[in-house]
Amino acid sequence: MVLVAARFLYFEAENKRNFLIVDMFVAWIVFSLIRGIFMAENYWDYKSLVERIFDLLIIVVVYVASNKERLQSILSFFVKYVLPFSLILAIYQGAFMSRGMFLFPISFLILFVPGLKIHWKLILIFITLIVFFDGIATGTRSFIFKFGVPVILLLLYYTRFFIAFDKIVKNTHLVLIVAPWLLFVLGVFGIFNVFKIDEYLKIDYVAETTTAEGVVKTQEITEDSRTFIYTEVLQSAKKYNYWILGRSPARGNETVAFADFFEEISGRNERYKNEANVPNIFTWMGIIGVLLYFLVFLKASMLAIYRSNNIYSKLLGLFVAARWAYAWVEDPSGFGMNDFTIWFMIGACLSESFRKMNNVEVKLWARGIFESRYVKYMKYLKKDFHENYAQIKSIQF
């Protein structure tokens, strides 16, 4: 019912063509989940299937996010209620690390900093830098990436008049889209393993972390913790021959590294979910699932970069492409703020109404997230001052 409501009640008809690939991916997810009912063999399989329903069908928020007014109101709710709670929780716990999961929408909102009032600029930048440096201090690569990339994109924005902005954006987009496939092939054939970059460059970075029990541990940020995942996933697919359709969301890949742990729990050396999302998608939904997942990111990022009327969409498209690349390293699907943020961004990229806005309109839209008077102001202009609104619409990037 939630899927139907999101698809038909909040969906803008003008986005129908852009969402064809999303519809196909959602259909494949539903097919895979139904298939999982027949693939499940025990309690743990059914438990995994139920968890995957939430993890995978969170994609439905992309339909709601394609409506820029709905997206604005959702982000406004986050700023007014979720953000203060997250900050209080972070301060109370004494660190941003595990609490940072509530702050992921900030990595989206930070892209609109140039159009915001000074106090909101400072607040967003402050939170971003705190989470980023906390990630460095604790060795949390996910925070370093997710909050570091938007900062780089902001630097790109502020230097756009001194560089070949469009060329850099398009070339970077191409690299982010193609590089994961290329690196995967090189890794499979044993030519170059990007996860062992510390061996090639002889670099190392060690961070100290303190556990909840007060134990200080060291963690290498450049440590290879992904090669074994790809090895186990591919070997499992070869053994059971589920390359095309996957093993269904009810099942996982056989594991050697965690064999003892999972055999004790479920009686099988089967790992239901890994730290990297692309291997998960492959195990659950096969090559078809991975290709559809890829095409969603490709379509969204290309529309944002090549068919938009504002610079914010271009930056957002580049960030979406970066999240695609990062899905090969981390970002496992889950029912949480991280995935909500990803699909919010993709929804905005696929939205005709969002991409049609010029820089001034996006600026007013972004301010409306933090102050409702800007929402009222835009409605006022549209309703009673058509000439003034037409002037805003005529401003070109």
Tab-separated table of C-alpha atoms in Angstrom:
chain	number	residue	atom	x	y	z
A	1	MET	CA	0.000	0.000	0.000
A	2	VAL	CA	2.869	2.361	0.812
A	3	LEU	CA	4.414	1.581	-2.573
A	4	VAL	CA	1.150	2.310	-4.394
A	5	ALA	CA	0.573	5.513	-2.417
A	6	ALA	CA	4.081	6.798	-3.098
A	7	ARG	CA	3.882	5.911	-6.786
A	8	PHE	CA	0.460	7.330	-7.578
A	9	LEU	CA	-0.556	9.845	-4.894
A	10	TYR	CA	2.595	11.963	-4.635
A	11	PHE	CA	4.155	11.305	-8.020
A	12	GLU	CA	4.275	14.084	-10.620
A	13	ALA	CA	3.067	12.928	-14.040
A	14	GLU	CA	5.749	14.911	-15.878
A	15	ASN	CA	8.385	12.613	-14.350
A	16	LYS	CA	6.848	9.433	-15.760
A	17	ARG	CA	9.404	8.908	-18.536
A	18	ASN	CA	12.368	9.567	-16.257
A	19	PHE	CA	11.117	6.997	-13.763
A	20	LEU	CA	10.828	4.080	-16.174
A	21	ILE	CA	14.116	2.564	-14.989
A	22	VAL	CA	13.088	3.107	-11.340
A	23	ASP	CA	9.802	1.300	-12.000
A	24	MET	CA	11.740	-1.579	-13.538
A	25	PHE	CA	14.079	-1.783	-10.550
A	26	VAL	CA	11.168	-1.690	-8.086
A	27	ALA	CA	9.423	-4.434	-10.072
A	28	TRP	CA	12.594	-6.546	-9.916
A	29	ILE	CA	12.853	-5.969	-6.164
A	30	VAL	CA	9.247	-7.115	-5.675
A	31	PHE	CA	9.853	-10.161	-7.899
A	32	SER	CA	12.994	-11.039	-5.928
A	33	LEU	CA	11.196	-10.661	-2.595
A	34	ILE	CA	8.376	-12.944	-3.744
A	35	ARG	CA	10.955	-15.412	-5.013
A	36	GLY	CA	12.575	-15.268	-1.590
A	37	ILE	CA	9.450	-16.801	-0.043
A	38	PHE	CA	10.143	-19.981	-1.999
A	39	MET	CA	13.919	-19.845	-1.515
A	40	ALA	CA	13.759	-19.558	2.277
A	41	GLU	CA	14.474	-22.766	4.183
A	42	ASN	CA	14.478	-21.850	7.860
A	43	TYR	CA	13.677	-19.171	10.423
A	44	TRP	CA	16.836	-17.174	9.677
A	45	ASP	CA	16.031	-17.064	5.963
A	46	TYR	CA	12.556	-15.689	6.630
A	47	LYS	CA	14.000	-13.217	9.120
A	48	SER	CA	16.436	-12.033	6.453
A	49	LEU	CA	13.601	-11.742	3.946
A	50	VAL	CA	11.523	-9.557	6.270
A	51	GLU	CA	14.523	-7.306	6.932
A	52	ARG	CA	15.206	-6.993	3.205
A	53	ILE	CA	11.620	-5.889	2.582
A	54	PHE	CA	12.350	-2.723	4.557
A	55	ASP	CA	15.932	-2.382	3.299
A	56	LEU	CA	15.012	-2.604	-0.380
A	57	LEU	CA	11.554	-1.059	-0.569
A	58	ILE	CA	12.814	2.130	1.061
A	59	ILE	CA	13.327	3.104	-2.577
A	60	VAL	CA	9.650	4.158	-2.678
A	61	VAL	CA	10.629	7.487	-1.114
A	62	VAL	CA	12.202	8.391	-4.462
A	63	TYR	CA	8.695	8.894	-5.888
A	64	VAL	CA	7.777	11.313	-3.114
A	65	ALA	CA	11.121	13.113	-3.371
A	66	SER	CA	10.544	13.787	-7.074
A	67	ASN	CA	7.880	16.274	-5.977
A	68	LYS	CA	9.952	19.280	-4.953
A	69	GLU	CA	7.299	20.641	-2.577
A	70	ARG	CA	7.044	17.306	-0.775
A	71	LEU	CA	10.815	17.009	-0.609
A	72	GLN	CA	11.043	20.516	0.792
A	73	SER	CA	8.515	19.740	3.538
A	74	ILE	CA	10.288	16.467	4.463
A	75	LEU	CA	13.655	18.206	4.743
A	76	SER	CA	12.015	20.999	6.722
A	77	PHE	CA	10.677	18.424	9.183
A	78	PHE	CA	14.192	17.031	9.523
A	79	VAL	CA	15.671	20.463	10.248
A	80	LYS	CA	13.001	21.422	12.779
A	81	TYR	CA	12.683	18.181	14.715
A	82	VAL	CA	15.194	15.449	13.823
A	83	LEU	CA	18.292	17.658	13.666
A	84	PRO	CA	17.937	19.153	17.182
A	85	PHE	CA	17.306	15.670	18.593
A	86	SER	CA	20.371	14.310	16.768
A	87	LEU	CA	22.608	17.077	18.080
A	88	ILE	CA	21.388	16.617	21.644
A	89	LEU	CA	21.956	12.877	21.367
A	90	ALA	CA	25.424	13.393	19.904
A	91	ILE	CA	26.428	15.806	22.675
A	92	TYR	CA	24.970	13.529	25.339
A	93	GLN	CA	26.850	10.511	24.004
A	94	GLY	CA	30.042	12.537	23.642
A	95	ALA	CA	30.731	11.758	19.967
A	96	PHE	CA	29.143	12.019	16.554
A	97	MET	CA	30.234	8.638	15.277
A	98	SER	CA	27.335	6.236	15.829
A	99	ARG	CA	24.861	9.115	16.183
A	100	GLY	CA	25.943	10.519	12.824
A	101	MET	CA	23.504	8.192	11.137
A	102	PHE	CA	20.786	10.719	12.008
A	103	LEU	CA	22.784	13.510	10.379
A	104	PHE	CA	23.132	12.081	6.875
A	105	PRO	CA	20.580	14.531	5.365
A	106	ILE	CA	23.083	17.267	6.253
A	107	SER	CA	25.352	15.874	3.523
A	108	PHE	CA	22.498	16.681	1.108
A	109	LEU	CA	21.579	20.071	2.565
A	110	ILE	CA	25.197	21.280	2.618
A	111	LEU	CA	25.095	21.500	-1.183
A	112	PHE	CA	22.626	24.403	-0.886
A	113	VAL	CA	24.808	26.411	1.505
A	114	PRO	CA	25.613	29.103	-1.119
A	115	GLY	CA	21.941	30.095	-1.231
A	116	LEU	CA	21.250	30.110	2.502
A	117	LYS	CA	21.399	32.852	5.110
A	118	ILE	CA	24.669	33.226	6.970
A	119	HIS	CA	23.565	31.616	10.252
A	120	TRP	CA	22.301	28.488	8.493
A	121	LYS	CA	25.478	28.376	6.439
A	122	LEU	CA	27.573	28.393	9.589
A	123	ILE	CA	25.422	25.757	11.311
A	124	LEU	CA	25.552	23.321	8.376
A	125	ILE	CA	29.266	23.842	7.767
A	126	PHE	CA	30.015	23.422	11.472
A	127	ILE	CA	28.075	20.140	11.713
A	128	THR	CA	29.644	18.851	8.501
A	129	LEU	CA	33.183	19.583	9.653
A	130	ILE	CA	32.556	18.098	13.105
A	131	VAL	CA	31.252	14.833	11.631
A	132	PHE	CA	34.029	14.778	9.018
A	133	PHE	CA	36.852	15.202	11.522
A	134	ASP	CA	35.169	12.829	13.942
A	135	GLY	CA	35.260	10.308	11.097
A	136	ILE	CA	38.995	10.870	10.705
A	137	ALA	CA	39.606	10.600	14.446
A	138	THR	CA	37.599	7.389	14.778
A	139	GLY	CA	38.612	5.822	11.475
A	140	THR	CA	35.033	5.895	10.133
A	141	ARG	CA	35.580	5.949	6.378
A	142	SER	CA	31.880	6.310	5.692
A	143	PHE	CA	31.664	9.680	7.464
A	144	ILE	CA	34.860	10.897	5.823
A	145	PHE	CA	33.430	10.179	2.389
A	146	LYS	CA	29.799	11.199	2.842
A	147	PHE	CA	30.601	14.522	4.474
A	148	GLY	CA	33.908	15.152	2.712
A	149	VAL	CA	32.626	14.911	-0.858
A	150	PRO	CA	29.983	17.667	-0.395
A	151	VAL	CA	32.720	19.963	0.937
A	152	ILE	CA	34.767	19.316	-2.211
A	153	LEU	CA	31.677	20.030	-4.316
A	154	LEU	CA	31.214	23.338	-2.497
A	155	LEU	CA	34.809	24.261	-3.305
A	156	LEU	CA	33.991	23.456	-6.917
A	157	TYR	CA	31.014	25.813	-6.715
A	158	TYR	CA	32.988	28.730	-5.275
A	159	THR	CA	35.806	28.365	-7.824
A	160	ARG	CA	33.498	27.849	-10.829
A	161	PHE	CA	34.439	31.173	-12.431
A	162	PHE	CA	38.144	30.319	-12.397
A	163	ILE	CA	37.936	26.775	-13.762
A	164	ALA	CA	36.317	24.892	-16.637
A	165	PHE	CA	33.375	23.991	-14.412
A	166	ASP	CA	31.185	22.093	-16.884
A	167	LYS	CA	34.110	20.127	-18.272
A	168	ILE	CA	35.322	19.133	-14.811
A	169	VAL	CA	31.833	18.079	-13.714
A	170	LYS	CA	31.195	15.975	-16.826
A	171	ASN	CA	34.628	14.325	-16.825
A	172	THR	CA	34.436	13.573	-13.104
A	173	HIS	CA	30.976	12.116	-13.601
A	174	LEU	CA	32.292	9.820	-16.325
A	175	VAL	CA	35.125	8.618	-14.084
A	176	LEU	CA	32.800	7.950	-11.140
A	177	ILE	CA	30.380	5.989	-13.313
A	178	VAL	CA	32.926	3.912	-15.244
A	179	ALA	CA	35.777	3.467	-12.733
A	180	PRO	CA	34.009	0.940	-10.453
A	181	TRP	CA	33.361	-1.420	-13.378
A	182	LEU	CA	36.926	-1.060	-14.633
A	183	LEU	CA	38.469	-1.560	-11.196
A	184	PHE	CA	36.256	-4.594	-10.632
A	185	VAL	CA	37.468	-6.235	-13.853
A	186	LEU	CA	41.100	-5.418	-13.030
A	187	GLY	CA	40.638	-6.896	-9.563
A	188	VAL	CA	38.991	-10.093	-10.814
A	189	PHE	CA	41.850	-10.725	-13.246
A	190	GLY	CA	44.444	-9.967	-10.575
A	191	ILE	CA	45.908	-6.973	-12.412
A	192	PHE	CA	45.189	-4.277	-9.835
A	193	ASN	CA	43.314	-4.400	-6.529
A	194	VAL	CA	42.179	-0.927	-5.473
A	195	PHE	CA	41.427	-2.207	-1.967
A	196	LYS	CA	45.132	-2.902	-1.488
A	197	ILE	CA	46.102	0.655	-2.381
A	198	ASP	CA	48.302	0.878	0.726
A	199	GLU	CA	50.560	-1.813	-0.762
A	200	TYR	CA	50.985	0.125	-4.012
A	201	LEU	CA	51.503	3.570	-2.504
A	202	LYS	CA	53.075	2.452	0.763
A	203	ILE	CA	50.741	4.657	2.761
A	204	ASP	CA	49.125	4.021	6.088
A	205	TYR	CA	46.851	5.944	8.400
A	206	VAL	CA	46.028	4.643	11.847
A	207	ALA	CA	43.274	6.121	13.984
A	208	GLU	CA	42.566	5.410	17.619
A	209	THR	CA	39.012	4.628	18.666
A	210	THR	CA	37.519	4.106	22.087
A	211	THR	CA	34.826	1.467	22.497
A	212	ALA	CA	31.773	1.792	24.726
A	213	GLU	CA	33.665	-0.223	27.330
A	214	GLY	CA	36.504	2.320	27.324
A	215	VAL	CA	38.953	0.106	25.452
A	216	VAL	CA	41.251	1.998	23.075
A	217	LYS	CA	41.711	0.304	19.717
A	218	THR	CA	43.692	1.223	16.622
A	219	GLN	CA	42.203	1.009	13.148
A	220	GLU	CA	43.867	1.435	9.779
A	221	ILE	CA	41.699	3.525	7.453
A	222	THR	CA	43.561	2.122	4.432
A	223	GLU	CA	43.180	-1.468	5.646
A	224	ASP	CA	41.765	-3.875	3.037
A	225	SER	CA	38.482	-5.144	4.444
A	226	ARG	CA	36.652	-5.684	1.160
A	227	THR	CA	38.641	-8.097	-1.039
A	228	PHE	CA	37.501	-11.129	0.956
A	229	ILE	CA	33.855	-10.023	0.544
A	230	TYR	CA	34.080	-9.985	-3.247
A	231	THR	CA	35.975	-13.280	-3.210
A	232	GLU	CA	33.338	-15.001	-1.087
A	233	VAL	CA	30.410	-13.510	-3.020
A	234	LEU	CA	31.781	-14.576	-6.413
A	235	GLN	CA	32.812	-18.033	-5.221
A	236	SER	CA	29.361	-18.569	-3.721
A	237	ALA	CA	27.665	-17.471	-6.956
A	238	LYS	CA	29.876	-19.844	-8.935
A	239	LYS	CA	29.164	-22.753	-6.597
A	240	TYR	CA	25.370	-22.361	-6.670
A	241	ASN	CA	25.096	-20.767	-10.135
A	242	TYR	CA	22.876	-17.809	-9.267
A	243	TRP	CA	24.626	-15.227	-11.446
A	244	ILE	CA	21.568	-13.922	-13.307
A	245	LEU	CA	18.707	-13.906	-10.780
A	246	GLY	CA	20.653	-13.921	-7.540
A	247	ARG	CA	19.927	-16.087	-4.524
A	248	SER	CA	16.950	-13.939	-3.428
A	249	PRO	CA	16.825	-11.479	-0.510
A	250	ALA	CA	16.074	-14.406	1.798
A	251	ARG	CA	19.521	-15.872	1.347
A	252	GLY	CA	23.147	-14.791	1.498
A	253	ASN	CA	26.547	-15.864	0.273
A	254	GLU	CA	28.666	-18.599	1.777
A	255	THR	CA	31.428	-17.250	3.982
A	256	VAL	CA	34.706	-18.599	5.259
A	257	ALA	CA	35.748	-15.546	7.261
A	258	PHE	CA	32.596	-15.660	9.429
A	259	ALA	CA	31.806	-19.363	9.054
A	260	ASP	CA	32.048	-20.238	12.753
A	261	PHE	CA	29.896	-17.295	13.795
A	262	PHE	CA	27.040	-17.992	11.362
A	263	GLU	CA	27.155	-21.766	11.759
A	264	GLU	CA	26.625	-21.310	15.471
A	265	ILE	CA	23.649	-19.002	14.876
A	266	SER	CA	21.879	-20.485	11.857
A	267	GLY	CA	23.579	-23.817	11.302
A	268	ARG	CA	25.001	-22.653	7.958
A	269	ASN	CA	28.095	-20.714	6.927
A	270	GLU	CA	25.916	-18.200	5.123
A	271	ARG	CA	26.232	-14.442	5.521
A	272	TYR	CA	22.993	-12.613	4.757
A	273	LYS	CA	24.416	-9.114	4.368
A	274	ASN	CA	27.847	-7.630	3.682
A	275	GLU	CA	29.315	-4.176	4.297
A	276	ALA	CA	29.405	-3.263	0.579
A	277	ASN	CA	26.087	-2.743	-1.205
A	278	VAL	CA	26.874	-3.864	-4.757
A	279	PRO	CA	27.868	-7.394	-3.615
A	280	ASN	CA	24.633	-7.490	-1.607
A	281	ILE	CA	22.502	-6.457	-4.582
A	282	PHE	CA	24.253	-9.099	-6.687
A	283	THR	CA	23.679	-11.858	-4.116
A	284	TRP	CA	20.026	-10.962	-3.605
A	285	MET	CA	19.004	-10.003	-7.155
A	286	GLY	CA	21.784	-11.163	-9.466
A	287	ILE	CA	23.403	-9.398	-12.388
A	288	ILE	CA	20.003	-8.074	-13.468
A	289	GLY	CA	19.569	-6.367	-10.097
A	290	VAL	CA	23.042	-4.798	-10.224
A	291	LEU	CA	22.481	-3.475	-13.753
A	292	LEU	CA	19.106	-1.956	-12.848
A	293	TYR	CA	20.587	-0.438	-9.681
A	294	PHE	CA	23.396	1.043	-11.777
A	295	LEU	CA	21.007	2.424	-14.397
A	296	VAL	CA	18.989	4.242	-11.717
A	297	PHE	CA	22.108	6.100	-10.564
A	298	LEU	CA	23.230	6.677	-14.154
A	299	LYS	CA	19.878	8.091	-15.255
A	300	ALA	CA	19.544	10.353	-12.213
A	301	SER	CA	23.081	11.733	-12.363
A	302	MET	CA	23.011	12.298	-16.128
A	303	LEU	CA	19.713	14.174	-16.014
A	304	ALA	CA	21.000	16.359	-13.185
A	305	ILE	CA	24.279	17.173	-14.938
A	306	TYR	CA	23.212	17.383	-18.582
A	307	ARG	CA	19.570	18.462	-18.376
A	308	SER	CA	19.237	20.950	-15.575
A	309	ASN	CA	18.834	24.701	-15.375
A	310	ASN	CA	20.699	25.238	-12.117
A	311	ILE	CA	24.169	24.601	-10.743
A	312	TYR	CA	22.839	22.865	-7.633
A	313	SER	CA	21.410	20.021	-9.702
A	314	LYS	CA	24.792	19.536	-11.351
A	315	LEU	CA	26.532	19.281	-7.980
A	316	LEU	CA	23.828	16.925	-6.765
A	317	GLY	CA	24.228	14.746	-9.855
A	318	LEU	CA	27.954	14.500	-9.207
A	319	PHE	CA	27.307	13.522	-5.589
A	320	VAL	CA	24.855	10.820	-6.707
A	321	ALA	CA	27.499	9.444	-9.079
A	322	ALA	CA	29.971	9.423	-6.187
A	323	ARG	CA	27.488	7.483	-4.059
A	324	TRP	CA	27.232	4.898	-6.854
A	325	ALA	CA	30.994	4.442	-6.782
A	326	TYR	CA	30.980	4.228	-2.992
A	327	ALA	CA	28.325	1.491	-3.065
A	328	TRP	CA	31.095	-0.839	-4.257
A	329	VAL	CA	32.959	-0.131	-1.018
A	330	GLU	CA	30.243	0.392	1.588
A	331	ASP	CA	26.672	1.752	1.861
A	332	PRO	CA	24.764	-1.517	2.522
A	333	SER	CA	21.030	-1.077	1.963
A	334	GLY	CA	19.215	-0.381	5.198
A	335	PHE	CA	16.076	1.240	6.532
A	336	GLY	CA	17.706	4.379	7.891
A	337	MET	CA	18.691	7.979	7.274
A	338	ASN	CA	21.535	7.036	4.965
A	339	ASP	CA	19.261	5.339	2.431
A	340	PHE	CA	16.539	7.943	2.842
A	341	THR	CA	19.127	10.572	1.923
A	342	ILE	CA	20.345	8.650	-1.128
A	343	TRP	CA	16.842	8.251	-2.533
A	344	PHE	CA	15.942	11.863	-1.690
A	345	MET	CA	18.892	12.983	-3.815
A	346	ILE	CA	18.032	10.625	-6.660
A	347	GLY	CA	14.411	11.766	-6.540
A	348	ALA	CA	15.513	15.403	-6.857
A	349	CYS	CA	17.765	14.515	-9.797
A	350	LEU	CA	14.900	12.755	-11.589
A	351	SER	CA	12.437	15.562	-10.861
A	352	GLU	CA	11.591	17.732	-13.870
A	353	SER	CA	10.295	20.531	-11.653
A	354	PHE	CA	13.467	20.569	-9.543
A	355	ARG	CA	15.823	20.570	-12.526
A	356	LYS	CA	13.814	23.255	-14.328
A	357	MET	CA	14.336	25.737	-11.504
A	358	ASN	CA	17.063	28.310	-12.025
A	359	ASN	CA	19.614	29.266	-9.380
A	360	VAL	CA	17.407	31.941	-7.812
A	361	GLU	CA	14.433	29.578	-7.554
A	362	VAL	CA	16.564	26.873	-5.957
A	363	LYS	CA	17.894	29.462	-3.525
A	364	LEU	CA	14.350	30.379	-2.462
A	365	TRP	CA	13.359	26.693	-2.380
A	366	ALA	CA	16.328	25.861	-0.130
A	367	ARG	CA	15.596	28.768	2.196
A	368	GLY	CA	12.030	27.482	2.443
A	369	ILE	CA	13.402	24.340	4.097
A	370	PHE	CA	14.633	26.423	7.024
A	371	GLU	CA	12.083	29.251	7.062
A	372	SER	CA	8.442	28.765	6.046
A	373	ARG	CA	8.060	32.420	5.044
A	374	TYR	CA	9.994	31.719	1.856
A	375	VAL	CA	7.484	29.034	0.907
A	376	LYS	CA	4.680	31.535	1.423
A	377	TYR	CA	6.627	34.151	-0.518
A	378	MET	CA	6.977	31.895	-3.576
A	379	LYS	CA	3.276	31.014	-3.480
A	380	TYR	CA	2.444	34.706	-3.153
A	381	LEU	CA	4.525	35.602	-6.193
A	382	LYS	CA	3.016	32.823	-8.301
A	383	LYS	CA	-0.535	33.728	-7.372
A	384	ASP	CA	-0.596	37.523	-7.295
A	385	PHE	CA	2.531	38.802	-9.033
A	386	HIS	CA	2.966	36.825	-12.219
A	387	GLU	CA	5.338	39.404	-13.724
A	388	ASN	CA	7.694	39.292	-10.725
A	389	TYR	CA	7.700	35.508	-10.767
A	390	ALA	CA	8.298	35.523	-14.518
A	391	GLN	CA	11.388	37.678	-13.924
A	392	ILE	CA	12.725	35.134	-11.439
A	393	LYS	CA	12.030	32.337	-13.930
A	394	SER	CA	13.841	34.208	-16.699
A	395	ILE	CA	17.154	34.443	-14.828
A	396	GLN	CA	19.544	32.035	-16.502
A	397	PHE	CA	22.482	30.045	-15.115
